[in-house]
Amino acid sequence: RWLSSRRRAQVGAPSPWFPTPPAAMVFCLFSDKPPDKVGAKGAAGARNQALLDRQDNPNEFAVPLKSACCADPCTCCITTICAFGGCPACYFRKKVLDETANGTDDYVCCQGYVPKICCLDFPNMCQGSAVGLCCEGCCCPIFSLSIARIHLMDAHQLHPDPTDYQIIRFSNCCQILSCICDILACFDESFAQLAAIIDCIADTITASVAGCMGAQITVELKKAAESGPSAQTMSR
């Protein structure tokens, strides 16, 4: 019984001693329901809309985002530590392309999920370019990692986990609070230290979410490899 409980904890499933993952205690303050519409504009809005459009996909991830750290702690920690450096984003973008498409040959900027904005024609930029992939990963590391995850969701017909929306709302709340403190610090220097602390907390949360995404992608690709090509449903 002890071994089976330990095994369930390793893959992120509830155990008799830990029925609810600790992270869920924080996210429970935020709704797990998908929004009716996406309010953000630009590239971020396009990414969030892509996530929302996939809520009716038939399959689910091998491990929920909130439990990904327990399922693959090594990948999660490395991705978290290096999240803002761009290396994890480049790695996972290429890894997903290699496993679900024709590798870098099928690369386009933001993988076509961001439409043309003003003079920037993202769907036709840097087609098949390894340099373009590296630039995307290094210039927009967290955004690029999200693109890799959405691409995997398309390839395997995966729908977002309800915790995804809680994590997104929690992260957005921290970023907004950080922004408010930065603005207040411009008028009152007493807010400067508070703003710095909130900035650090917000960045730490963003990096930890990136780590969970990296671990979730790794576990999903391992599951697909074990199941064989016949188990994968390609849609892009």
Short mmCIF file of C-alpha atoms in Angstrom, two decimals:
data_model
loop_
_atom_site.label_atom_id
_atom_site.label_comp_id
_atom_site.label_asym_id
_atom_site.label_seq_id
_atom_site.Cartn_x
_atom_site.Cartn_y
_atom_site.Cartn_z
CA ARG A 1 0.00 0.00 0.00
CA TRP A 2 2.85 2.37 0.85
CA LEU A 3 4.48 1.76 -2.53
CA SER A 4 1.26 2.27 -4.47
CA SER A 5 0.57 5.50 -2.59
CA ARG A 6 4.08 6.71 -3.26
CA ARG A 7 3.71 5.91 -6.95
CA ARG A 8 0.45 7.86 -7.20
CA ALA A 9 2.10 10.83 -5.56
CA GLN A 10 4.94 10.67 -8.10
CA VAL A 11 2.58 11.03 -11.04
CA GLY A 12 0.56 13.76 -9.39
CA ALA A 13 -2.47 11.72 -8.38
CA PRO A 14 -4.03 12.09 -4.92
CA SER A 15 -2.70 9.85 -2.16
CA PRO A 16 -4.25 8.89 1.20
CA TRP A 17 -1.87 11.24 3.00
CA PHE A 18 -1.94 14.14 0.52
CA PRO A 19 -5.44 14.15 -1.03
CA THR A 20 -4.94 17.62 -2.47
CA PRO A 21 -1.67 18.92 -4.00
CA PRO A 22 -0.35 21.93 -2.02
CA ALA A 23 -0.51 24.19 -5.10
CA ALA A 24 -4.26 23.64 -5.31
CA MET A 25 -4.69 25.41 -1.96
CA VAL A 26 -3.45 28.63 -3.57
CA PHE A 27 -5.26 28.28 -6.88
CA CYS A 28 -8.60 27.51 -5.21
CA LEU A 29 -9.00 31.27 -4.70
CA PHE A 30 -9.40 31.63 -8.48
CA SER A 31 -12.09 30.25 -10.75
CA ASP A 32 -11.31 27.15 -12.82
CA LYS A 33 -13.98 28.02 -15.39
CA PRO A 34 -12.89 29.12 -18.87
CA PRO A 35 -13.68 32.78 -19.63
CA ASP A 36 -16.51 33.63 -22.00
CA LYS A 37 -14.11 35.60 -24.16
CA VAL A 38 -10.53 36.80 -24.24
CA GLY A 39 -10.11 40.46 -23.34
CA ALA A 40 -6.40 40.77 -24.10
CA LYS A 41 -5.27 42.14 -27.44
CA GLY A 42 -2.27 41.48 -29.64
CA ALA A 43 -0.02 38.43 -29.37
CA ALA A 44 -1.00 37.61 -25.80
CA GLY A 45 -4.69 37.75 -26.71
CA ALA A 46 -4.13 35.46 -29.70
CA ARG A 47 -2.31 32.95 -27.49
CA ASN A 48 -5.05 32.98 -24.84
CA GLN A 49 -7.72 32.62 -27.52
CA ALA A 50 -5.88 29.60 -28.95
CA LEU A 51 -5.97 28.00 -25.50
CA LEU A 52 -9.66 28.78 -25.08
CA ASP A 53 -10.51 27.34 -28.52
CA ARG A 54 -9.14 23.95 -27.45
CA GLN A 55 -11.33 23.39 -24.41
CA ASP A 56 -13.53 20.95 -26.40
CA ASN A 57 -10.66 18.73 -27.54
CA PRO A 58 -11.35 15.08 -26.58
CA ASN A 59 -8.08 14.11 -24.86
CA GLU A 60 -6.40 15.26 -21.68
CA PHE A 61 -2.75 15.66 -20.70
CA ALA A 62 -1.03 12.67 -19.12
CA VAL A 63 -0.50 14.80 -16.01
CA PRO A 64 -2.29 18.04 -14.97
CA LEU A 65 -0.24 21.21 -14.93
CA LYS A 66 -0.53 21.54 -11.15
CA SER A 67 0.98 18.03 -10.68
CA ALA A 68 3.63 18.21 -13.39
CA CYS A 69 6.38 19.14 -10.93
CA CYS A 70 5.84 15.90 -8.99
CA ALA A 71 5.75 13.85 -12.19
CA ASP A 72 9.07 15.19 -13.52
CA PRO A 73 10.81 17.29 -10.84
CA CYS A 74 14.16 17.40 -12.65
CA THR A 75 12.74 18.96 -15.84
CA CYS A 76 10.54 21.29 -13.81
CA CYS A 77 13.45 22.61 -11.73
CA ILE A 78 15.80 23.09 -14.69
CA THR A 79 13.11 24.84 -16.75
CA THR A 80 12.18 27.08 -13.83
CA ILE A 81 15.77 28.13 -13.16
CA CYS A 82 16.53 28.81 -16.84
CA ALA A 83 13.06 30.01 -17.85
CA PHE A 84 14.00 33.61 -18.65
CA GLY A 85 17.21 32.63 -20.44
CA GLY A 86 15.42 31.23 -23.48
CA CYS A 87 17.12 27.83 -23.61
CA PRO A 88 14.07 25.86 -22.33
CA ALA A 89 11.78 27.62 -24.81
CA CYS A 90 14.10 26.83 -27.73
CA TYR A 91 14.46 23.23 -26.59
CA PHE A 92 10.76 22.55 -26.18
CA ARG A 93 9.78 24.37 -29.38
CA LYS A 94 12.19 22.18 -31.33
CA LYS A 95 11.30 19.04 -29.36
CA VAL A 96 7.58 19.40 -30.09
CA LEU A 97 8.28 20.15 -33.76
CA ASP A 98 10.53 17.06 -34.00
CA GLU A 99 7.98 14.78 -32.32
CA THR A 100 4.76 16.04 -33.93
CA ALA A 101 5.83 17.53 -37.28
CA ASN A 102 8.84 17.63 -39.60
CA GLY A 103 11.16 19.35 -37.19
CA THR A 104 12.50 22.84 -37.83
CA ASP A 105 11.33 22.63 -41.46
CA ASP A 106 7.76 23.18 -40.19
CA TYR A 107 8.68 26.11 -37.96
CA VAL A 108 7.04 29.51 -38.45
CA CYS A 109 7.06 32.41 -36.03
CA CYS A 110 4.64 31.65 -33.17
CA GLN A 111 3.61 28.55 -35.17
CA GLY A 112 0.81 30.49 -36.85
CA TYR A 113 -1.15 31.09 -33.64
CA VAL A 114 -0.56 34.85 -33.74
CA PRO A 115 -2.19 36.58 -36.72
CA LYS A 116 -0.75 39.44 -38.73
CA ILE A 117 -0.48 42.54 -36.55
CA CYS A 118 0.07 45.82 -38.40
CA CYS A 119 3.09 45.23 -40.65
CA LEU A 120 4.22 42.09 -38.81
CA ASP A 121 3.06 39.02 -40.73
CA PHE A 122 3.80 36.42 -38.05
CA PRO A 123 2.29 33.39 -39.89
CA ASN A 124 4.76 33.88 -42.76
CA MET A 125 7.85 34.95 -40.85
CA CYS A 126 11.01 32.84 -40.52
CA GLN A 127 9.53 29.76 -42.17
CA GLY A 128 11.77 26.75 -41.55
CA SER A 129 14.41 28.92 -39.88
CA ALA A 130 16.39 27.57 -36.94
CA VAL A 131 17.68 31.10 -36.33
CA GLY A 132 14.10 32.37 -36.17
CA LEU A 133 13.26 29.66 -33.62
CA CYS A 134 16.22 30.69 -31.45
CA CYS A 135 15.30 34.37 -31.69
CA GLU A 136 11.70 33.63 -30.69
CA GLY A 137 12.78 31.50 -27.74
CA CYS A 138 15.36 34.00 -26.48
CA CYS A 139 13.35 37.19 -27.04
CA CYS A 140 10.00 35.87 -25.74
CA PRO A 141 10.91 32.80 -23.64
CA ILE A 142 7.70 32.32 -21.65
CA PHE A 143 5.46 33.14 -24.61
CA SER A 144 7.42 30.75 -26.86
CA LEU A 145 7.10 27.96 -24.29
CA SER A 146 3.33 28.53 -24.25
CA ILE A 147 3.31 28.25 -28.05
CA ALA A 148 5.11 24.89 -27.82
CA ARG A 149 2.46 23.66 -25.38
CA ILE A 150 -0.46 24.82 -27.56
CA HIS A 151 1.17 23.18 -30.59
CA LEU A 152 1.35 19.91 -28.63
CA MET A 153 -2.30 20.30 -27.63
CA ASP A 154 -3.21 20.56 -31.32
CA ALA A 155 -1.09 17.59 -32.31
CA HIS A 156 -2.54 15.30 -29.62
CA GLN A 157 -6.03 16.87 -29.47
CA LEU A 158 -5.60 17.82 -25.81
CA HIS A 159 -7.88 20.11 -23.89
CA PRO A 160 -6.72 22.49 -21.13
CA ASP A 161 -6.97 21.31 -17.55
CA PRO A 162 -9.30 23.42 -15.34
CA THR A 163 -6.26 24.30 -13.23
CA ASP A 164 -4.80 26.01 -16.31
CA TYR A 165 -7.31 28.82 -15.96
CA GLN A 166 -6.63 29.13 -12.23
CA ILE A 167 -2.89 29.35 -12.81
CA ILE A 168 -3.32 31.93 -15.57
CA ARG A 169 -5.59 34.06 -13.37
CA PHE A 170 -3.26 33.75 -10.40
CA SER A 171 -0.22 34.70 -12.49
CA ASN A 172 -2.08 37.63 -14.09
CA CYS A 173 -3.17 38.87 -10.65
CA CYS A 174 0.44 38.90 -9.44
CA GLN A 175 1.62 40.74 -12.55
CA ILE A 176 -1.11 43.37 -12.15
CA LEU A 177 -0.22 43.86 -8.49
CA SER A 178 3.41 44.23 -9.47
CA CYS A 179 2.50 46.87 -12.06
CA ILE A 180 0.41 48.83 -9.55
CA CYS A 181 3.27 48.86 -7.02
CA ASP A 182 5.70 50.05 -9.70
CA ILE A 183 3.39 52.94 -10.57
CA LEU A 184 2.92 53.89 -6.90
CA ALA A 185 6.69 53.83 -6.42
CA CYS A 186 7.00 56.59 -9.03
CA PHE A 187 5.03 58.93 -6.75
CA ASP A 188 6.02 57.65 -3.31
CA GLU A 189 9.50 56.20 -2.73
CA SER A 190 8.22 54.25 0.26
CA PHE A 191 6.61 51.84 -2.24
CA ALA A 192 9.92 51.15 -3.98
CA GLN A 193 10.95 48.19 -1.81
CA LEU A 194 7.44 46.75 -1.87
CA ALA A 195 7.41 47.05 -5.66
CA ALA A 196 10.75 45.23 -5.88
CA ILE A 197 9.47 42.42 -3.63
CA ILE A 198 6.25 42.04 -5.63
CA ASP A 199 8.25 42.04 -8.88
CA CYS A 200 10.42 39.23 -7.53
CA ILE A 201 7.40 37.21 -6.40
CA ALA A 202 5.61 37.73 -9.74
CA ASP A 203 8.69 36.69 -11.73
CA THR A 204 9.18 33.64 -9.50
CA ILE A 205 5.58 32.56 -10.10
CA THR A 206 5.95 33.04 -13.86
CA ALA A 207 9.15 30.98 -13.87
CA SER A 208 7.55 28.22 -11.77
CA VAL A 209 4.58 28.02 -14.15
CA ALA A 210 7.03 27.76 -17.04
CA GLY A 211 8.74 24.91 -15.20
CA CYS A 212 5.43 23.09 -14.82
CA MET A 213 4.73 23.56 -18.55
CA GLY A 214 8.12 22.10 -19.43
CA ALA A 215 7.55 19.09 -17.18
CA GLN A 216 4.04 18.57 -18.55
CA ILE A 217 5.29 18.66 -22.15
CA THR A 218 8.06 16.17 -21.33
CA VAL A 219 5.67 13.71 -19.66
CA GLU A 220 3.20 13.98 -22.53
CA LEU A 221 5.86 13.33 -25.18
CA LYS A 222 7.16 10.33 -23.21
CA LYS A 223 3.64 8.93 -23.01
CA ALA A 224 3.17 9.42 -26.76
CA ALA A 225 6.49 7.70 -27.48
CA GLU A 226 5.50 4.71 -25.34
CA SER A 227 2.07 4.50 -27.01
CA GLY A 228 3.52 4.58 -30.52
CA PRO A 229 2.74 6.77 -33.55
CA SER A 230 -0.65 5.12 -34.09
CA ALA A 231 -1.94 6.61 -30.84
CA GLN A 232 -1.22 10.17 -31.91
CA THR A 233 -3.86 12.18 -33.69
CA MET A 234 -2.33 14.89 -35.85
CA SER A 235 -4.39 17.97 -36.61
CA ARG A 236 -1.76 20.42 -37.80
#
